[in-house]
XYZ file of C-alpha atoms in Angstrom:
584
model
C 83.250 71.493 124.864
C 81.525 73.937 122.513
C 84.720 75.984 122.155
C 86.716 72.821 121.434
C 84.238 71.684 118.768
C 84.386 75.153 117.203
C 88.183 74.967 117.070
C 88.088 71.509 115.453
C 85.557 72.724 112.894
C 87.641 75.788 111.974
C 90.770 73.667 111.592
C 88.845 71.173 109.456
C 87.497 73.893 107.164
C 90.988 75.390 106.787
C 92.472 71.970 106.001
C 89.757 71.275 103.433
C 90.284 74.600 101.690
C 94.038 74.060 101.439
C 93.438 70.731 99.649
C 91.048 72.088 97.027
C 92.710 71.911 93.636
C 92.959 74.938 91.363
C 91.304 77.239 93.887
C 93.518 80.051 92.616
C 92.111 79.663 89.101
C 88.729 81.128 90.059
C 88.031 84.275 88.028
C 85.599 86.760 89.583
C 83.013 88.777 87.758
C 84.237 92.149 86.534
C 84.671 94.348 89.569
C 83.063 97.445 88.169
C 84.298 97.080 84.635
C 86.877 99.765 85.121
C 89.967 97.849 84.075
C 89.897 94.748 81.865
C 92.940 92.793 80.770
C 92.972 91.322 77.264
C 96.195 89.469 76.359
C 98.381 91.999 78.106
C 96.444 95.050 76.954
C 94.675 97.296 79.444
C 91.285 98.683 78.470
C 89.871 101.523 80.563
C 86.135 101.947 80.721
C 84.439 105.059 82.000
C 82.165 104.829 84.999
C 78.799 106.570 84.899
C 78.893 110.143 86.124
C 77.188 111.608 89.151
C 74.795 109.801 91.435
C 74.305 106.912 88.989
C 77.921 105.892 89.550
C 77.431 105.526 93.301
C 74.088 103.740 92.965
C 75.373 101.163 90.466
C 79.055 100.727 91.346
C 80.510 97.332 92.160
C 84.096 98.624 92.457
C 85.532 97.756 95.868
C 87.027 101.225 96.361
C 83.730 103.001 95.688
C 81.895 100.611 97.994
C 84.539 101.216 100.660
C 83.881 104.955 100.428
C 80.113 104.350 100.633
C 80.605 102.288 103.777
C 82.793 105.041 105.235
C 80.311 107.852 104.588
C 77.487 105.699 105.962
C 79.477 104.907 109.121
C 80.405 108.555 109.745
C 76.729 109.569 109.422
C 75.783 106.828 111.896
C 78.566 108.037 114.225
C 77.091 111.541 114.097
C 73.575 110.279 114.872
C 74.784 108.039 117.685
C 76.986 110.822 119.051
C 74.080 113.272 119.203
C 72.056 110.627 121.067
C 74.942 110.190 123.516
C 75.067 113.944 124.136
C 71.336 113.974 124.899
C 71.869 111.150 127.402
C 74.717 112.981 129.121
C 72.804 116.285 129.286
C 69.820 114.460 130.768
C 71.927 113.101 133.647
C 73.539 116.398 134.661
C 70.954 116.739 137.453
C 69.387 113.893 139.470
C 65.842 114.620 138.304
C 66.724 114.655 134.607
C 67.420 117.811 132.614
C 65.612 117.588 129.267
C 64.019 114.195 128.556
C 61.095 112.225 129.853
C 61.533 108.602 130.809
C 60.143 107.216 127.544
C 62.220 109.540 125.375
C 65.336 108.705 127.393
C 64.766 104.959 127.052
C 64.179 105.304 123.293
C 67.368 107.304 122.761
C 69.361 104.959 125.013
C 68.195 101.947 122.979
C 68.910 103.517 119.603
C 72.299 104.883 120.704
C 73.640 101.425 121.528
C 72.289 99.758 118.403
C 73.458 102.630 116.164
C 77.016 102.638 117.466
C 77.480 98.868 117.385
C 75.621 97.818 114.245
C 75.492 100.970 112.106
C 78.889 102.498 112.928
C 81.194 99.790 114.324
C 80.732 97.083 111.718
C 80.418 99.395 108.638
C 83.513 101.481 109.449
C 85.540 98.263 109.535
C 83.945 97.184 106.246
C 84.955 100.543 104.754
C 88.662 99.927 105.339
C 88.419 96.248 104.435
C 86.577 96.834 101.152
C 88.913 99.566 100.008
C 92.262 98.103 101.056
C 92.088 94.309 101.335
C 92.216 93.837 97.515
C 95.044 96.390 97.297
C 97.019 94.777 100.108
C 96.748 91.248 98.686
C 97.215 92.267 95.037
C 93.670 91.427 93.876
C 91.788 93.223 91.110
C 88.605 93.375 93.177
C 86.574 91.426 95.693
C 85.710 87.845 94.796
C 81.994 88.659 94.438
C 81.660 92.343 93.504
C 77.892 92.325 93.040
C 77.298 90.582 96.366
C 79.623 93.194 97.842
C 77.350 95.961 96.546
C 74.222 94.178 97.793
C 75.764 93.798 101.260
C 76.159 97.578 101.460
C 72.784 98.565 100.019
C 71.035 96.413 102.613
C 72.342 98.766 105.303
C 70.476 102.038 104.518
C 67.049 100.331 104.770
C 68.267 98.661 107.972
C 69.111 102.066 109.483
C 65.744 103.498 108.460
C 63.945 100.575 110.113
C 65.991 100.912 113.319
C 65.284 104.650 113.503
C 61.749 104.398 112.083
C 60.002 105.015 115.402
C 61.492 108.511 115.681
C 60.116 109.451 112.249
C 56.740 107.738 112.574
C 55.801 108.754 116.126
C 54.715 112.308 115.160
C 52.924 111.067 112.033
C 51.032 108.202 113.717
C 50.226 110.121 116.928
C 52.562 107.830 118.882
C 50.912 104.619 117.691
C 54.382 103.670 116.395
C 57.141 104.770 118.765
C 60.867 104.107 118.979
C 61.860 100.873 120.686
C 62.492 101.122 124.433
C 64.051 97.709 125.045
C 67.701 98.734 125.561
C 70.138 97.424 122.962
C 70.195 93.960 124.570
C 66.410 93.521 124.039
C 65.986 91.360 127.151
C 62.790 89.359 127.469
C 60.093 89.562 128.780
C 60.324 93.360 128.324
C 60.957 93.146 124.572
C 58.044 90.692 124.144
C 55.505 92.625 126.177
C 56.051 96.084 124.657
C 53.033 96.509 122.387
C 54.801 98.854 119.995
C 55.315 98.199 116.265
C 58.507 100.255 116.501
C 60.136 97.298 118.272
C 59.255 95.015 115.333
C 60.687 97.516 112.860
C 63.875 97.777 114.905
C 64.210 93.981 115.042
C 63.745 93.718 111.269
C 66.405 96.411 110.771
C 68.820 94.487 112.987
C 68.079 91.325 111.021
C 68.859 93.120 107.750
C 72.145 94.503 109.073
C 73.133 90.991 110.142
C 72.386 89.629 106.669
C 74.574 92.343 105.133
C 77.422 91.594 107.548
C 77.205 87.857 106.788
C 77.296 88.440 103.024
C 80.327 90.659 103.479
C 82.060 88.037 105.614
C 81.607 85.359 102.945
C 83.055 87.764 100.395
C 86.133 88.615 102.486
C 86.892 84.963 103.180
C 86.568 84.061 99.493
C 88.666 87.065 98.460
C 91.539 86.402 100.866
C 91.601 82.696 100.031
C 91.238 82.901 96.243
C 92.268 86.357 95.025
C 95.741 86.815 96.523
C 98.571 87.660 94.172
C 101.040 84.850 93.496
C 103.690 86.375 95.755
C 101.270 86.799 98.693
C 101.169 83.633 100.775
C 99.994 82.874 104.303
C 103.456 83.636 105.696
C 103.595 87.204 104.347
C 99.890 88.062 104.401
C 99.526 91.444 106.113
C 98.199 91.602 109.662
C 95.072 93.585 108.729
C 93.991 90.849 106.311
C 94.554 88.250 109.040
C 92.265 90.116 111.432
C 89.591 90.595 108.753
C 89.749 86.879 107.951
C 89.309 85.988 111.628
C 86.524 88.541 112.041
C 84.702 87.143 109.004
C 84.855 83.625 110.462
C 83.355 84.931 113.717
C 80.589 86.693 111.793
C 79.675 83.467 109.997
C 79.050 81.726 113.331
C 77.650 84.642 115.362
C 75.344 86.721 113.159
C 73.142 83.863 111.865
C 72.461 82.938 115.500
C 71.384 86.515 116.226
C 69.116 86.385 113.170
C 67.530 83.168 114.405
C 66.974 84.615 117.896
C 65.412 87.767 116.396
C 63.009 85.655 114.313
C 62.035 83.732 117.465
C 61.471 87.030 119.292
C 59.323 88.352 116.433
C 57.256 85.145 116.539
C 56.758 85.535 120.288
C 55.658 89.128 119.788
C 53.303 88.579 116.864
C 52.212 84.924 116.792
C 52.126 84.216 120.547
C 54.760 81.473 120.444
C 56.540 80.779 123.737
C 60.235 80.612 122.884
C 61.075 83.088 125.646
C 57.965 82.793 127.851
C 58.157 81.316 131.332
C 56.023 78.362 130.234
C 58.266 77.834 127.190
C 62.001 78.233 126.791
C 62.208 80.865 129.516
C 63.466 84.465 129.564
C 67.044 83.296 130.170
C 67.040 81.534 126.797
C 67.160 84.947 125.104
C 70.160 85.954 127.196
C 72.036 82.787 126.256
C 71.256 83.183 122.545
C 71.926 86.918 122.518
C 75.232 86.768 124.384
C 76.441 83.786 122.388
C 76.318 86.333 119.567
C 77.010 89.382 121.728
C 80.411 88.559 123.103
C 81.958 87.358 119.842
C 80.477 90.605 118.480
C 82.806 92.553 120.779
C 85.771 90.815 119.148
C 84.172 91.140 115.710
C 84.393 94.871 116.372
C 87.804 95.035 118.049
C 89.940 92.548 116.068
C 90.120 94.594 112.809
C 90.997 97.789 114.742
C 93.763 95.760 116.378
C 94.851 94.873 112.847
C 94.794 98.537 111.821
C 96.983 99.510 114.775
C 99.310 96.565 114.106
C 99.651 97.799 110.515
C 99.956 101.559 111.118
C 101.924 101.762 114.374
C 105.088 100.101 112.970
C 105.098 102.537 110.037
C 105.726 105.486 112.352
C 108.001 103.508 114.672
C 110.488 102.900 111.867
C 110.579 99.145 112.433
C 108.535 96.055 111.613
C 105.863 94.755 113.956
C 107.544 92.894 116.816
C 106.468 89.244 117.063
C 104.328 89.192 113.935
C 103.555 85.463 114.250
C 102.515 85.840 117.876
C 100.129 88.647 116.909
C 98.583 86.365 114.271
C 98.345 83.424 116.678
C 96.825 85.630 119.380
C 94.244 86.853 116.853
C 93.226 83.283 116.043
C 93.181 82.399 119.763
C 90.843 85.297 120.518
C 88.581 84.146 117.684
C 88.256 80.642 119.123
C 88.006 81.630 122.802
C 85.422 84.343 122.118
C 82.711 81.694 121.747
C 83.365 80.322 125.231
C 82.856 83.425 127.392
C 79.287 84.565 126.728
C 77.854 83.642 130.150
C 80.110 86.066 132.030
C 77.314 88.529 131.182
C 74.991 86.284 133.211
C 76.875 85.627 136.458
C 74.044 87.186 138.466
C 71.277 85.035 136.945
C 71.704 82.161 139.403
C 73.379 79.602 137.142
C 75.179 76.549 138.516
C 78.353 77.728 140.336
C 80.475 75.065 138.611
C 79.324 76.248 135.190
C 79.850 79.833 136.243
C 83.418 79.069 137.313
C 84.256 77.573 133.918
C 83.092 80.749 132.168
C 85.164 82.812 134.593
C 88.239 80.760 133.713
C 87.799 81.220 129.961
C 87.005 84.934 130.419
C 90.278 85.388 132.302
C 92.166 83.286 129.735
C 91.030 85.412 126.771
C 92.849 88.370 128.320
C 96.169 86.623 127.624
C 96.199 86.923 123.797
C 95.026 90.536 124.143
C 97.950 91.188 126.475
C 100.301 89.570 123.927
C 99.215 92.139 121.355
C 99.629 94.989 123.801
C 103.199 94.005 124.694
C 104.005 93.569 120.993
C 102.780 97.098 120.209
C 104.793 98.569 123.084
C 107.899 96.590 122.105
C 107.520 97.733 118.491
C 107.720 101.333 119.692
C 110.589 100.597 122.077
C 113.810 102.119 120.689
C 111.987 102.882 117.465
C 112.241 106.096 115.488
C 108.859 107.458 116.545
C 107.131 110.093 114.439
C 104.127 111.563 116.247
C 101.889 112.096 113.237
C 98.117 112.150 113.748
C 97.681 108.443 112.819
C 100.484 107.520 115.248
C 98.935 109.587 118.041
C 95.643 107.783 117.601
C 97.456 104.424 117.629
C 99.194 105.321 120.905
C 95.850 106.523 122.275
C 94.351 103.191 121.222
C 96.975 101.245 123.171
C 96.514 103.440 126.261
C 92.723 103.212 126.263
C 92.780 99.509 125.428
C 94.938 98.810 128.481
C 92.448 100.625 130.753
C 89.466 98.958 129.081
C 91.123 95.544 129.209
C 92.219 95.716 132.839
C 88.770 96.870 133.981
C 87.329 93.955 132.000
C 89.464 91.461 133.900
C 87.805 92.638 137.130
C 84.374 91.931 135.618
C 85.513 88.424 134.646
C 85.887 87.643 138.360
C 82.592 86.367 139.765
C 82.737 88.050 143.219
C 83.615 91.443 141.740
C 81.063 91.144 138.942
C 78.272 90.348 141.412
C 78.835 93.808 142.932
C 79.521 95.802 139.758
C 77.055 94.079 137.418
C 74.689 96.512 135.670
C 76.398 99.562 137.152
C 78.141 102.405 135.346
C 81.423 100.558 135.862
C 80.343 98.204 133.050
C 79.451 101.215 130.885
C 82.849 102.808 131.485
C 84.717 99.569 130.744
C 82.760 98.909 127.567
C 83.120 102.441 126.241
C 86.855 102.461 126.842
C 86.923 99.630 124.301
C 84.234 100.841 121.890
C 85.146 104.531 121.727
C 88.608 104.654 123.289
C 89.971 101.740 121.250
C 87.760 100.973 118.235
C 86.984 104.635 117.538
C 90.621 105.689 117.885
C 91.793 102.935 115.515
C 89.173 104.027 112.976
C 90.434 107.613 113.166
C 94.024 106.369 112.779
C 93.026 104.507 109.614
C 91.146 107.491 108.184
C 94.079 109.871 108.691
C 96.684 107.340 107.550
C 94.933 106.545 104.282
C 93.353 109.967 103.709
C 95.839 110.718 100.863
C 94.867 107.444 99.160
C 91.131 108.109 99.563
C 91.220 111.663 98.296
C 94.580 112.460 96.698
C 94.856 115.322 99.200
C 96.365 115.900 102.643
C 94.351 116.919 105.691
C 95.204 119.846 107.982
C 97.715 118.338 110.353
C 97.166 120.863 113.160
C 93.425 120.189 113.196
C 94.134 116.454 113.137
C 96.266 116.681 116.278
C 93.689 118.948 117.948
C 91.104 116.264 117.168
C 93.286 113.655 118.856
C 93.938 115.589 122.051
C 90.315 116.660 122.481
C 89.210 113.052 121.885
C 91.809 111.639 124.272
C 91.020 114.068 127.084
C 87.261 113.825 126.566
C 87.288 110.016 126.427
C 89.220 109.598 129.655
C 87.278 112.205 131.615
C 83.931 110.765 130.519
C 84.543 107.078 130.971
C 86.809 107.241 134.022
C 84.024 109.166 135.745
C 81.705 106.305 134.815
C 84.054 103.792 136.444
C 83.851 105.857 139.636
C 80.050 106.015 139.361
C 80.002 102.233 139.193
C 81.943 101.963 142.441
C 79.405 104.355 143.999
C 76.631 101.946 142.999
C 75.030 103.998 140.209
C 72.936 101.615 138.067
C 73.012 102.092 134.305
C 70.033 102.817 132.004
C 68.278 105.076 134.527
C 66.792 108.379 133.334
C 66.861 109.856 136.858
C 68.640 108.935 140.065
C 68.028 109.447 143.770
C 70.340 107.869 146.363
C 69.943 107.111 150.013
C 72.922 108.544 151.827
C 73.657 105.084 153.230
C 74.469 103.884 149.696
C 76.348 106.884 148.309
C 76.234 110.669 148.756
C 73.877 112.052 146.123
C 76.024 115.148 145.605
C 79.050 112.955 144.873
C 77.103 110.911 142.323
C 75.799 114.091 140.668
C 79.345 115.513 140.564
C 80.679 112.498 138.672
C 77.737 112.653 136.256
C 78.529 116.316 135.615
C 82.196 115.455 135.139
C 81.227 112.762 132.600
C 79.065 115.302 130.776
C 81.931 117.818 130.631
C 84.142 115.114 129.139
C 81.408 114.238 126.618
C 81.221 117.896 125.528
C 85.014 117.973 125.009
C 84.777 114.716 123.042
C 81.933 116.113 120.935
C 83.888 119.284 120.121
C 86.777 117.102 118.974
C 84.497 115.328 116.501
C 83.408 118.695 115.088
C 87.109 119.390 114.389
C 87.276 115.990 112.664
C 84.265 116.573 110.406
C 85.407 120.068 109.415
C 88.956 118.870 108.723
C 87.871 115.905 106.595
C 85.268 117.762 104.529
C 87.338 120.905 103.995
C 90.526 118.968 103.203
C 88.684 116.622 100.818
C 87.431 119.642 98.867
C 90.328 122.088 99.145
C 93.292 120.360 100.787
C 96.729 120.441 99.159
C 97.066 117.759 96.505
C 99.476 114.936 97.215
C 102.073 114.713 94.472
C 104.234 112.005 96.025
C 103.207 108.355 96.119
C 104.852 108.099 99.539
C 103.209 110.935 101.534
C 104.431 109.536 104.877
C 108.083 108.915 103.797
C 107.734 105.228 104.569
C 110.199 104.068 101.950
C 113.173 105.336 103.942
C 112.421 102.661 106.567
C 111.382 100.012 104.044
C 107.779 100.174 105.282
C 105.958 101.041 102.051
C 103.022 98.688 101.464
C 101.165 97.675 98.323
C 98.360 100.219 98.666
C 100.826 103.109 98.427
C 102.514 101.493 95.442
C 99.086 101.399 93.806
C 98.559 105.048 94.828
C 101.887 106.007 93.246
C 100.796 104.356 89.992
C 97.593 106.412 90.024
C 99.529 109.639 90.517
C 101.830 108.773 87.615
C 98.821 108.023 85.416
C 97.109 111.307 86.305
C 99.387 113.605 84.325
C 98.332 117.275 84.232
C 97.402 117.282 80.551
C 94.953 114.433 81.037
C 91.360 114.931 82.082
C 91.008 113.096 85.432
C 87.307 112.466 84.786
C 88.264 110.090 81.969
C 90.345 107.830 84.163
C 88.490 104.828 85.496
C 88.963 103.796 89.137
C 90.773 107.079 89.771
C 93.545 106.341 87.281
C 95.018 103.862 84.847
C 96.709 100.672 85.871
C 99.966 99.750 84.171
């Protein structure tokens, strides 16, 4: 019923917006003041130089770059935490960390990757390219766009605050040890101010995401060029629009639940106490946000792959309308599956069965996308560039992650595999194997637009193969650990031989650690390639660096890039060109 009401509401909002008169006439505030039109004339204004530019910019491209740098830093922090976790589990007794340190790193790793890397890296692409793809001058609300980003650095500092403050306060303030799901009563009973700081940081990141979502919806509805209608809107913009709608319904609920949890912790309310709402209330509220959050993270990467993969297949995306419809279907159904995380909590079997049915049904639109990607490549003129390799890797990993998820949607199977490493393997096939790979595909594909230079192609392909091999070794070993009964979130492990041979469990943990090391080395290749190429890579002199025009696949962002290259003539000083160049 809730899913149906949500669908009716979304349709009603869409119908209302289409009936608003003169909604195209809205004129946004100056998006950075770089280019202003005055009766056909173009006036270029210089941006401030140095750090002041980045602290005061409201230009969507600059903010996109800020989001990207922020997300890559968060990826590095979360990746180092993941390596510490894997090293710890090489031996059954734990290799390097105590229980408290392990639990702190485990908690921060999950929150960092989901909230500080996953959402911002999507915002990086969306901020930079959505206005270019739809022919807009800037975002609808440039200043709100800047505020939405600058909320994130304080949020990260609050989430990580316990690591910095523990040595200074003699462990009076420690990192949170609640796991990223923050289940009650554990998260209520931990008398540690670091948990409160982490919750406030999460709340801030949710506010920033919500502000960004409002901005994307307003931009796509009101700032499109006259020749961009709903029929020819690009697939990436469709996925960002759907993601933004999900954020509007999901993140405010998380914020409300966090406020309730803070009140329980500090003012002795009983929202999640046994004598009040009950510990299960937190799970319902959290997962009502948490499962749409998975699709908030994965829908835009699906859009990136749907945009990039056809470019190197030499043909348009097969079944474009079905990909759009499947995106909207996932958005609606995502609010009706949250309790499949709670099958083992003892809920009514009839209610549990309904959630199983919806959880199985949501696999159908995902499968539609997968078949469309494969059919797009079928008989196409494939060019195995680095972005294309990452797109193919995305499809491969997404199939494994999706199929293993269907098993967890089945109640009898989930009752056995719940809270084992099988769940960890499934989830990471999606988060790293799919979302991460799509992000890398986008970075390599648009690297010439970001920087005006080309990356080292050999290093890019080495990055792909190391990432692909490392991802599958690590997370397939985790699937096997789940079948052996290894519970997740444990700092040490000791098995009775009647459950599983301890040596076999240790072997799979060591195999997962070897894969994690390979994956980590691949990311070092990535960082070196990006930084070195940004500073010293060969300059791109052609507005079509991927030769897309020969297949009729050149999009608006590369047309804009070509205009910038034409404006940046050698005799001109590039530092005098606003927004990276003049606009004709």
